[in-house]
Amino acid sequence: MAHTVITAGIIGACLGSFLNVAAHRSIQGRKWWGNERSVCESCGHVLGVFELLPVISWLILRGRCRHCGAKISVRYILVEIICAALAMMIVLRWGISWAAMFAGIGTCGLVLNSLTDYETSDVFDAFALAPGIACLLLRTAGGFPAFLDGLAGAFAGWGIFAVIIVLSRGGMGWGDAVFMAGAGAVLGLKFTLLAFYLGIMSGGFFVIVMMLIGRLHWGRGESVPLVPFLAAGCFMTMIAGPEIFAWLAPRILSPEILASSWPFIL
């Protein structure tokens, strides 16, 4: 099992490197597919294989371009490490299985949308909806009830934010609603509601901490990207949804719900 988890970590780091590129180039309006090579954004040097190894290259180069010495953002190695950790958690939870693949697709969407929202406060509709559509198709393996649960989760995720956007009169963007529609298709109805709760709570906790240490200030119009926190809530729900439900509401939920495992909730 250990070698499987390590392999998953390596694959996760490689996916993290790819998602970094996909997010950054999409924001710049550049292609992230095809034959376009990765280059240093300061000097234009085409990066070789050994300059593109996830985590390792950044450490060896000490976070600087080998040719011009320009700094390479620490974001790259952080995303690669985070994706490696997420991949290992998925394999520890489900092993090598269809459920792990399902979770992997959903997680790639969570990371990609978090990156674009963090960098520019924008959510690309295609990035938000593609994982949801893919997982809806995979849900057909669980029969019509599983597919219907995915549709219900998509409508719930979109609907919650639609109500907030209307009530706030544009105080929140529609990108968050589209993101939660895609995530809801992955999670299903009841887990979408849990993910929303966990995401909002984690975001609120972060804001409070930032205000206490003086990094954010009340009334100055400072904004915090919401999608990374919603994504964290979604991933926590994927990994431990039934257990979290059991802790939050053991007297309210039925034994069938508490015993159910994600994905393909019936």
PDB file of C-alpha atoms in Angstrom:
ATOM      1  CA  MET A   1       0.000   0.000   0.000  1.00  0.00           C
ATOM      2  CA  ALA A   2       2.868   2.382   0.794  1.00  0.00           C
ATOM      3  CA  HIS A   3       4.242   2.334  -2.742  1.00  0.00           C
ATOM      4  CA  THR A   4       0.735   2.964  -4.111  1.00  0.00           C
ATOM      5  CA  VAL A   5       0.346   6.041  -1.910  1.00  0.00           C
ATOM      6  CA  ILE A   6       3.797   7.327  -2.912  1.00  0.00           C
ATOM      7  CA  THR A   7       2.965   6.799  -6.602  1.00  0.00           C
ATOM      8  CA  ALA A   8      -0.292   8.692  -6.074  1.00  0.00           C
ATOM      9  CA  GLY A   9       1.692  11.547  -4.514  1.00  0.00           C
ATOM     10  CA  ILE A  10       4.021  11.718  -7.525  1.00  0.00           C
ATOM     11  CA  ILE A  11       1.072  11.730  -9.931  1.00  0.00           C
ATOM     12  CA  GLY A  12      -0.647  14.368  -7.803  1.00  0.00           C
ATOM     13  CA  ALA A  13       2.437  16.617  -7.913  1.00  0.00           C
ATOM     14  CA  CYS A  14       2.578  16.278 -11.705  1.00  0.00           C
ATOM     15  CA  LEU A  15      -1.115  17.161 -11.940  1.00  0.00           C
ATOM     16  CA  GLY A  16      -0.487  20.140  -9.682  1.00  0.00           C
ATOM     17  CA  SER A  17       2.214  21.357 -12.073  1.00  0.00           C
ATOM     18  CA  PHE A  18      -0.170  20.966 -15.013  1.00  0.00           C
ATOM     19  CA  LEU A  19      -3.024  22.741 -13.228  1.00  0.00           C
ATOM     20  CA  ASN A  20      -0.711  25.629 -12.363  1.00  0.00           C
ATOM     21  CA  VAL A  21       0.111  26.052 -16.039  1.00  0.00           C
ATOM     22  CA  ALA A  22      -3.500  25.627 -17.186  1.00  0.00           C
ATOM     23  CA  ALA A  23      -4.767  28.256 -14.745  1.00  0.00           C
ATOM     24  CA  HIS A  24      -2.017  30.788 -15.383  1.00  0.00           C
ATOM     25  CA  ARG A  25      -2.110  30.561 -19.170  1.00  0.00           C
ATOM     26  CA  SER A  26      -5.907  30.664 -19.263  1.00  0.00           C
ATOM     27  CA  ILE A  27      -5.838  33.896 -17.264  1.00  0.00           C
ATOM     28  CA  GLN A  28      -3.348  35.317 -19.786  1.00  0.00           C
ATOM     29  CA  GLY A  29      -5.461  34.147 -22.727  1.00  0.00           C
ATOM     30  CA  ARG A  30      -2.801  31.682 -23.893  1.00  0.00           C
ATOM     31  CA  LYS A  31      -3.144  28.039 -24.909  1.00  0.00           C
ATOM     32  CA  TRP A  32      -2.180  25.453 -22.309  1.00  0.00           C
ATOM     33  CA  TRP A  33      -2.481  22.525 -24.706  1.00  0.00           C
ATOM     34  CA  GLY A  34      -0.677  21.589 -27.924  1.00  0.00           C
ATOM     35  CA  ASN A  35       3.000  22.249 -28.609  1.00  0.00           C
ATOM     36  CA  GLU A  36       3.471  25.502 -26.695  1.00  0.00           C
ATOM     37  CA  ARG A  37       6.547  25.125 -24.490  1.00  0.00           C
ATOM     38  CA  SER A  38       6.966  26.364 -20.941  1.00  0.00           C
ATOM     39  CA  VAL A  39       9.282  29.375 -20.684  1.00  0.00           C
ATOM     40  CA  CYS A  40      10.668  31.665 -18.020  1.00  0.00           C
ATOM     41  CA  GLU A  41       8.336  34.642 -17.909  1.00  0.00           C
ATOM     42  CA  SER A  42      11.244  37.013 -17.247  1.00  0.00           C
ATOM     43  CA  CYS A  43      13.799  36.054 -19.907  1.00  0.00           C
ATOM     44  CA  GLY A  44      11.789  33.815 -22.256  1.00  0.00           C
ATOM     45  CA  HIS A  45      14.158  30.845 -21.922  1.00  0.00           C
ATOM     46  CA  VAL A  46      12.505  27.572 -22.951  1.00  0.00           C
ATOM     47  CA  LEU A  47      12.534  25.312 -19.897  1.00  0.00           C
ATOM     48  CA  GLY A  48      14.037  21.856 -20.209  1.00  0.00           C
ATOM     49  CA  VAL A  49      12.832  18.603 -18.702  1.00  0.00           C
ATOM     50  CA  PHE A  50      14.964  18.919 -15.584  1.00  0.00           C
ATOM     51  CA  GLU A  51      13.623  22.415 -14.955  1.00  0.00           C
ATOM     52  CA  LEU A  52      10.046  21.147 -14.983  1.00  0.00           C
ATOM     53  CA  LEU A  53      10.194  18.342 -12.428  1.00  0.00           C
ATOM     54  CA  PRO A  54       7.457  18.972  -9.852  1.00  0.00           C
ATOM     55  CA  VAL A  55       8.803  20.127  -6.457  1.00  0.00           C
ATOM     56  CA  ILE A  56      12.334  18.872  -7.157  1.00  0.00           C
ATOM     57  CA  SER A  57      13.229  21.470  -9.804  1.00  0.00           C
ATOM     58  CA  TRP A  58      12.047  24.370  -7.635  1.00  0.00           C
ATOM     59  CA  LEU A  59      14.131  23.138  -4.724  1.00  0.00           C
ATOM     60  CA  ILE A  60      17.253  22.506  -6.799  1.00  0.00           C
ATOM     61  CA  LEU A  61      16.976  25.897  -8.501  1.00  0.00           C
ATOM     62  CA  ARG A  62      16.215  27.514  -5.127  1.00  0.00           C
ATOM     63  CA  GLY A  63      13.165  29.193  -6.587  1.00  0.00           C
ATOM     64  CA  ARG A  64      15.042  31.078  -9.324  1.00  0.00           C
ATOM     65  CA  CYS A  65      15.444  30.790 -13.087  1.00  0.00           C
ATOM     66  CA  ARG A  66      18.707  29.040 -13.983  1.00  0.00           C
ATOM     67  CA  HIS A  67      19.405  31.548 -16.766  1.00  0.00           C
ATOM     68  CA  CYS A  68      18.363  35.009 -15.559  1.00  0.00           C
ATOM     69  CA  GLY A  69      18.021  34.474 -11.812  1.00  0.00           C
ATOM     70  CA  ALA A  70      14.450  35.774 -11.683  1.00  0.00           C
ATOM     71  CA  LYS A  71      12.333  34.493  -8.821  1.00  0.00           C
ATOM     72  CA  ILE A  72       9.945  31.626  -9.473  1.00  0.00           C
ATOM     73  CA  SER A  73       6.752  32.080  -7.479  1.00  0.00           C
ATOM     74  CA  VAL A  74       6.509  29.895  -4.396  1.00  0.00           C
ATOM     75  CA  ARG A  75       2.911  29.242  -5.497  1.00  0.00           C
ATOM     76  CA  TYR A  76       4.148  26.639  -7.956  1.00  0.00           C
ATOM     77  CA  ILE A  77       5.783  24.371  -5.416  1.00  0.00           C
ATOM     78  CA  LEU A  78       2.988  24.923  -2.886  1.00  0.00           C
ATOM     79  CA  VAL A  79       0.315  23.812  -5.376  1.00  0.00           C
ATOM     80  CA  GLU A  80       2.400  20.782  -6.361  1.00  0.00           C
ATOM     81  CA  ILE A  81       2.829  19.753  -2.726  1.00  0.00           C
ATOM     82  CA  ILE A  82      -0.858  20.331  -1.961  1.00  0.00           C
ATOM     83  CA  CYS A  83      -1.937  18.258  -4.973  1.00  0.00           C
ATOM     84  CA  ALA A  84       0.452  15.484  -3.973  1.00  0.00           C
ATOM     85  CA  ALA A  85      -1.076  15.456  -0.488  1.00  0.00           C
ATOM     86  CA  LEU A  86      -4.633  15.448  -1.856  1.00  0.00           C
ATOM     87  CA  ALA A  87      -3.866  12.548  -4.186  1.00  0.00           C
ATOM     88  CA  MET A  88      -2.373  10.516  -1.337  1.00  0.00           C
ATOM     89  CA  MET A  89      -5.422  11.196   0.834  1.00  0.00           C
ATOM     90  CA  ILE A  90      -7.711  10.002  -1.957  1.00  0.00           C
ATOM     91  CA  VAL A  91      -5.793   6.745  -2.372  1.00  0.00           C
ATOM     92  CA  LEU A  92      -5.643   6.195   1.384  1.00  0.00           C
ATOM     93  CA  ARG A  93      -9.427   6.652   1.498  1.00  0.00           C
ATOM     94  CA  TRP A  94     -10.464   4.539  -1.510  1.00  0.00           C
ATOM     95  CA  GLY A  95      -7.376   2.740  -2.833  1.00  0.00           C
ATOM     96  CA  ILE A  96      -7.181   2.196  -6.588  1.00  0.00           C
ATOM     97  CA  SER A  97     -10.846   2.233  -7.544  1.00  0.00           C
ATOM     98  CA  TRP A  98     -13.538   3.966  -9.579  1.00  0.00           C
ATOM     99  CA  ALA A  99     -14.359   6.024  -6.508  1.00  0.00           C
ATOM    100  CA  ALA A 100     -10.756   7.275  -6.382  1.00  0.00           C
ATOM    101  CA  MET A 101     -10.911   8.259 -10.053  1.00  0.00           C
ATOM    102  CA  PHE A 102     -14.236  10.011  -9.419  1.00  0.00           C
ATOM    103  CA  ALA A 103     -12.727  11.911  -6.511  1.00  0.00           C
ATOM    104  CA  GLY A 104      -9.613  12.716  -8.532  1.00  0.00           C
ATOM    105  CA  ILE A 105     -11.617  14.348 -11.319  1.00  0.00           C
ATOM    106  CA  GLY A 106     -13.582  16.391  -8.832  1.00  0.00           C
ATOM    107  CA  THR A 107     -10.441  17.433  -6.975  1.00  0.00           C
ATOM    108  CA  CYS A 108      -8.701  18.618 -10.152  1.00  0.00           C
ATOM    109  CA  GLY A 109     -11.668  20.893 -10.743  1.00  0.00           C
ATOM    110  CA  LEU A 110     -11.498  22.206  -7.185  1.00  0.00           C
ATOM    111  CA  VAL A 111      -7.807  23.072  -7.482  1.00  0.00           C
ATOM    112  CA  LEU A 112      -8.057  24.613 -10.955  1.00  0.00           C
ATOM    113  CA  ASN A 113     -10.929  26.901 -10.039  1.00  0.00           C
ATOM    114  CA  SER A 114      -9.256  27.852  -6.764  1.00  0.00           C
ATOM    115  CA  LEU A 115      -6.157  28.965  -8.673  1.00  0.00           C
ATOM    116  CA  THR A 116      -8.011  31.187 -11.135  1.00  0.00           C
ATOM    117  CA  ASP A 117     -10.160  32.712  -8.395  1.00  0.00           C
ATOM    118  CA  TYR A 118      -7.132  33.335  -6.183  1.00  0.00           C
ATOM    119  CA  GLU A 119      -5.135  35.001  -8.957  1.00  0.00           C
ATOM    120  CA  THR A 120      -7.827  37.145 -10.606  1.00  0.00           C
ATOM    121  CA  SER A 121     -11.107  36.594  -8.692  1.00  0.00           C
ATOM    122  CA  ASP A 122     -12.468  34.988 -11.880  1.00  0.00           C
ATOM    123  CA  VAL A 123     -14.054  31.565 -12.311  1.00  0.00           C
ATOM    124  CA  PHE A 124     -14.024  30.124 -15.831  1.00  0.00           C
ATOM    125  CA  ASP A 125     -17.380  28.510 -16.541  1.00  0.00           C
ATOM    126  CA  ALA A 126     -15.786  25.673 -18.526  1.00  0.00           C
ATOM    127  CA  PHE A 127     -13.388  24.836 -15.675  1.00  0.00           C
ATOM    128  CA  ALA A 128     -16.233  24.918 -13.154  1.00  0.00           C
ATOM    129  CA  LEU A 129     -18.706  22.807 -15.126  1.00  0.00           C
ATOM    130  CA  ALA A 130     -16.460  20.264 -16.882  1.00  0.00           C
ATOM    131  CA  PRO A 131     -15.679  18.164 -13.752  1.00  0.00           C
ATOM    132  CA  GLY A 132     -19.367  18.203 -12.825  1.00  0.00           C
ATOM    133  CA  ILE A 133     -20.431  16.991 -16.258  1.00  0.00           C
ATOM    134  CA  ALA A 134     -17.764  14.269 -16.248  1.00  0.00           C
ATOM    135  CA  CYS A 135     -18.830  13.067 -12.811  1.00  0.00           C
ATOM    136  CA  LEU A 136     -22.508  13.147 -13.795  1.00  0.00           C
ATOM    137  CA  LEU A 137     -21.658  10.731 -16.587  1.00  0.00           C
ATOM    138  CA  LEU A 138     -19.721   8.535 -14.151  1.00  0.00           C
ATOM    139  CA  ARG A 139     -22.689   8.610 -11.778  1.00  0.00           C
ATOM    140  CA  THR A 140     -24.686   6.623 -14.333  1.00  0.00           C
ATOM    141  CA  ALA A 141     -22.692   3.617 -13.113  1.00  0.00           C
ATOM    142  CA  GLY A 142     -24.669   3.940  -9.882  1.00  0.00           C
ATOM    143  CA  GLY A 143     -28.001   3.960 -11.705  1.00  0.00           C
ATOM    144  CA  PHE A 144     -30.600   6.668 -12.208  1.00  0.00           C
ATOM    145  CA  PRO A 145     -30.899   7.563  -8.489  1.00  0.00           C
ATOM    146  CA  ALA A 146     -27.167   8.388  -8.358  1.00  0.00           C
ATOM    147  CA  PHE A 147     -27.451  10.488 -11.527  1.00  0.00           C
ATOM    148  CA  LEU A 148     -30.499  12.284 -10.146  1.00  0.00           C
ATOM    149  CA  ASP A 149     -28.654  12.976  -6.899  1.00  0.00           C
ATOM    150  CA  GLY A 150     -25.886  14.645  -8.903  1.00  0.00           C
ATOM    151  CA  LEU A 151     -28.392  16.837 -10.727  1.00  0.00           C
ATOM    152  CA  ALA A 152     -30.016  17.778  -7.430  1.00  0.00           C
ATOM    153  CA  GLY A 153     -26.604  18.699  -6.013  1.00  0.00           C
ATOM    154  CA  ALA A 154     -25.854  20.893  -9.040  1.00  0.00           C
ATOM    155  CA  PHE A 155     -29.143  22.759  -8.724  1.00  0.00           C
ATOM    156  CA  ALA A 156     -28.699  23.132  -4.971  1.00  0.00           C
ATOM    157  CA  GLY A 157     -25.160  24.462  -5.305  1.00  0.00           C
ATOM    158  CA  TRP A 158     -26.186  26.975  -7.948  1.00  0.00           C
ATOM    159  CA  GLY A 159     -29.430  27.871  -6.215  1.00  0.00           C
ATOM    160  CA  ILE A 160     -27.888  28.744  -2.852  1.00  0.00           C
ATOM    161  CA  PHE A 161     -25.601  31.295  -4.445  1.00  0.00           C
ATOM    162  CA  ALA A 162     -28.274  32.543  -6.826  1.00  0.00           C
ATOM    163  CA  VAL A 163     -30.368  33.523  -3.809  1.00  0.00           C
ATOM    164  CA  ILE A 164     -27.365  35.200  -2.131  1.00  0.00           C
ATOM    165  CA  ILE A 165     -26.469  37.103  -5.306  1.00  0.00           C
ATOM    166  CA  VAL A 166     -30.023  38.355  -5.778  1.00  0.00           C
ATOM    167  CA  LEU A 167     -30.360  39.404  -2.146  1.00  0.00           C
ATOM    168  CA  SER A 168     -26.959  41.112  -2.136  1.00  0.00           C
ATOM    169  CA  ARG A 169     -27.796  42.913  -5.408  1.00  0.00           C
ATOM    170  CA  GLY A 170     -24.602  41.889  -7.112  1.00  0.00           C
ATOM    171  CA  GLY A 171     -22.418  41.862  -4.031  1.00  0.00           C
ATOM    172  CA  MET A 172     -21.233  38.402  -5.042  1.00  0.00           C
ATOM    173  CA  GLY A 173     -20.333  37.214  -8.548  1.00  0.00           C
ATOM    174  CA  TRP A 174     -22.059  34.469 -10.525  1.00  0.00           C
ATOM    175  CA  GLY A 175     -18.765  32.604 -10.823  1.00  0.00           C
ATOM    176  CA  ASP A 176     -19.230  31.245  -7.298  1.00  0.00           C
ATOM    177  CA  ALA A 177     -22.680  29.942  -8.270  1.00  0.00           C
ATOM    178  CA  VAL A 178     -21.321  28.226 -11.379  1.00  0.00           C
ATOM    179  CA  PHE A 179     -18.483  26.712  -9.362  1.00  0.00           C
ATOM    180  CA  MET A 180     -20.885  25.252  -6.808  1.00  0.00           C
ATOM    181  CA  ALA A 181     -23.104  23.922  -9.602  1.00  0.00           C
ATOM    182  CA  GLY A 182     -20.176  21.894 -10.920  1.00  0.00           C
ATOM    183  CA  ALA A 183     -19.116  20.821  -7.436  1.00  0.00           C
ATOM    184  CA  GLY A 184     -22.709  19.917  -6.576  1.00  0.00           C
ATOM    185  CA  ALA A 185     -22.866  17.528  -9.520  1.00  0.00           C
ATOM    186  CA  VAL A 186     -19.817  15.788  -8.091  1.00  0.00           C
ATOM    187  CA  LEU A 187     -21.026  15.682  -4.492  1.00  0.00           C
ATOM    188  CA  GLY A 188     -24.769  15.102  -4.704  1.00  0.00           C
ATOM    189  CA  LEU A 189     -27.473  16.930  -2.782  1.00  0.00           C
ATOM    190  CA  LYS A 190     -26.807  16.408   0.911  1.00  0.00           C
ATOM    191  CA  PHE A 191     -23.037  16.546   0.578  1.00  0.00           C
ATOM    192  CA  THR A 192     -23.298  19.783  -1.419  1.00  0.00           C
ATOM    193  CA  LEU A 193     -25.100  21.351   1.524  1.00  0.00           C
ATOM    194  CA  LEU A 194     -22.400  20.090   3.891  1.00  0.00           C
ATOM    195  CA  ALA A 195     -19.631  21.348   1.591  1.00  0.00           C
ATOM    196  CA  PHE A 196     -21.240  24.790   1.459  1.00  0.00           C
ATOM    197  CA  TYR A 197     -21.414  24.905   5.252  1.00  0.00           C
ATOM    198  CA  LEU A 198     -17.799  23.801   5.702  1.00  0.00           C
ATOM    199  CA  GLY A 199     -16.558  26.173   3.016  1.00  0.00           C
ATOM    200  CA  ILE A 200     -18.322  29.203   4.476  1.00  0.00           C
ATOM    201  CA  MET A 201     -17.166  28.318   7.987  1.00  0.00           C
ATOM    202  CA  SER A 202     -13.531  27.872   6.921  1.00  0.00           C
ATOM    203  CA  GLY A 203     -13.631  31.147   4.969  1.00  0.00           C
ATOM    204  CA  GLY A 204     -15.158  32.979   7.925  1.00  0.00           C
ATOM    205  CA  PHE A 205     -12.529  31.568  10.277  1.00  0.00           C
ATOM    206  CA  PHE A 206      -9.756  32.700   7.912  1.00  0.00           C
ATOM    207  CA  VAL A 207     -11.182  36.224   7.694  1.00  0.00           C
ATOM    208  CA  ILE A 208     -11.453  36.495  11.483  1.00  0.00           C
ATOM    209  CA  VAL A 209      -7.846  35.373  11.936  1.00  0.00           C
ATOM    210  CA  MET A 210      -6.614  37.819   9.263  1.00  0.00           C
ATOM    211  CA  MET A 211      -8.480  40.654  10.966  1.00  0.00           C
ATOM    212  CA  LEU A 212      -7.052  39.750  14.364  1.00  0.00           C
ATOM    213  CA  ILE A 213      -3.483  39.853  13.056  1.00  0.00           C
ATOM    214  CA  GLY A 214      -4.105  43.059  11.108  1.00  0.00           C
ATOM    215  CA  ARG A 215      -3.913  41.656   7.567  1.00  0.00           C
ATOM    216  CA  LEU A 216      -7.550  42.526   6.822  1.00  0.00           C
ATOM    217  CA  HIS A 217      -9.523  45.533   8.001  1.00  0.00           C
ATOM    218  CA  TRP A 218     -13.268  45.947   8.430  1.00  0.00           C
ATOM    219  CA  GLY A 219     -14.918  48.514   6.176  1.00  0.00           C
ATOM    220  CA  ARG A 220     -12.058  49.040   3.720  1.00  0.00           C
ATOM    221  CA  GLY A 221     -13.609  47.090   0.853  1.00  0.00           C
ATOM    222  CA  GLU A 222     -10.958  44.378   0.938  1.00  0.00           C
ATOM    223  CA  SER A 223     -12.068  41.131  -0.665  1.00  0.00           C
ATOM    224  CA  VAL A 224     -11.102  37.516  -0.062  1.00  0.00           C
ATOM    225  CA  PRO A 225     -11.519  34.905  -2.837  1.00  0.00           C
ATOM    226  CA  LEU A 226     -14.258  32.502  -1.776  1.00  0.00           C
ATOM    227  CA  VAL A 227     -13.705  29.578  -4.150  1.00  0.00           C
ATOM    228  CA  PRO A 228     -10.555  28.231  -2.403  1.00  0.00           C
ATOM    229  CA  PHE A 229     -12.541  27.920   0.835  1.00  0.00           C
ATOM    230  CA  LEU A 230     -15.533  26.356  -0.908  1.00  0.00           C
ATOM    231  CA  ALA A 231     -13.100  23.939  -2.553  1.00  0.00           C
ATOM    232  CA  ALA A 232     -11.651  23.049   0.850  1.00  0.00           C
ATOM    233  CA  GLY A 233     -15.171  22.363   2.111  1.00  0.00           C
ATOM    234  CA  CYS A 234     -15.880  20.184  -0.916  1.00  0.00           C
ATOM    235  CA  PHE A 235     -12.724  18.133  -0.445  1.00  0.00           C
ATOM    236  CA  MET A 236     -13.333  17.651   3.279  1.00  0.00           C
ATOM    237  CA  THR A 237     -16.821  16.471   2.396  1.00  0.00           C
ATOM    238  CA  MET A 238     -15.533  14.022  -0.196  1.00  0.00           C
ATOM    239  CA  ILE A 239     -13.044  12.500   2.204  1.00  0.00           C
ATOM    240  CA  ALA A 240     -15.116  12.387   5.380  1.00  0.00           C
ATOM    241  CA  GLY A 241     -18.695  13.431   4.587  1.00  0.00           C
ATOM    242  CA  PRO A 242     -20.547  10.644   6.441  1.00  0.00           C
ATOM    243  CA  GLU A 243     -18.269  10.949   9.465  1.00  0.00           C
ATOM    244  CA  ILE A 244     -18.742  14.726   9.599  1.00  0.00           C
ATOM    245  CA  PHE A 245     -22.508  14.288   9.323  1.00  0.00           C
ATOM    246  CA  ALA A 246     -22.414  11.802  12.167  1.00  0.00           C
ATOM    247  CA  TRP A 247     -20.542  14.288  14.345  1.00  0.00           C
ATOM    248  CA  LEU A 248     -22.670  17.312  13.432  1.00  0.00           C
ATOM    249  CA  ALA A 249     -26.129  15.803  13.634  1.00  0.00           C
ATOM    250  CA  PRO A 250     -26.150  12.276  15.060  1.00  0.00           C
ATOM    251  CA  ARG A 251     -29.734  12.583  16.326  1.00  0.00           C
ATOM    252  CA  ILE A 252     -31.230  14.083  13.174  1.00  0.00           C
ATOM    253  CA  LEU A 253     -29.911  11.942  10.338  1.00  0.00           C
ATOM    254  CA  SER A 254     -31.027   8.403   9.672  1.00  0.00           C
ATOM    255  CA  PRO A 255     -28.644   5.429  10.047  1.00  0.00           C
ATOM    256  CA  GLU A 256     -28.849   4.933   6.276  1.00  0.00           C
ATOM    257  CA  ILE A 257     -27.461   8.409   5.609  1.00  0.00           C
ATOM    258  CA  LEU A 258     -24.745   8.032   8.217  1.00  0.00           C
ATOM    259  CA  ALA A 259     -23.724   4.685   6.777  1.00  0.00           C
ATOM    260  CA  SER A 260     -23.651   5.891   3.168  1.00  0.00           C
ATOM    261  CA  SER A 261     -20.312   6.469   1.487  1.00  0.00           C
ATOM    262  CA  TRP A 262     -19.411   8.934  -1.191  1.00  0.00           C
ATOM    263  CA  PRO A 263     -19.589   8.754  -4.237  1.00  0.00           C
ATOM    264  CA  PHE A 264     -22.666   7.299  -5.970  1.00  0.00           C
ATOM    265  CA  ILE A 265     -24.958   8.126  -3.059  1.00  0.00           C
ATOM    266  CA  LEU A 266     -28.297   6.452  -3.554  1.00  0.00           C
TER     267      LEU A 266
END
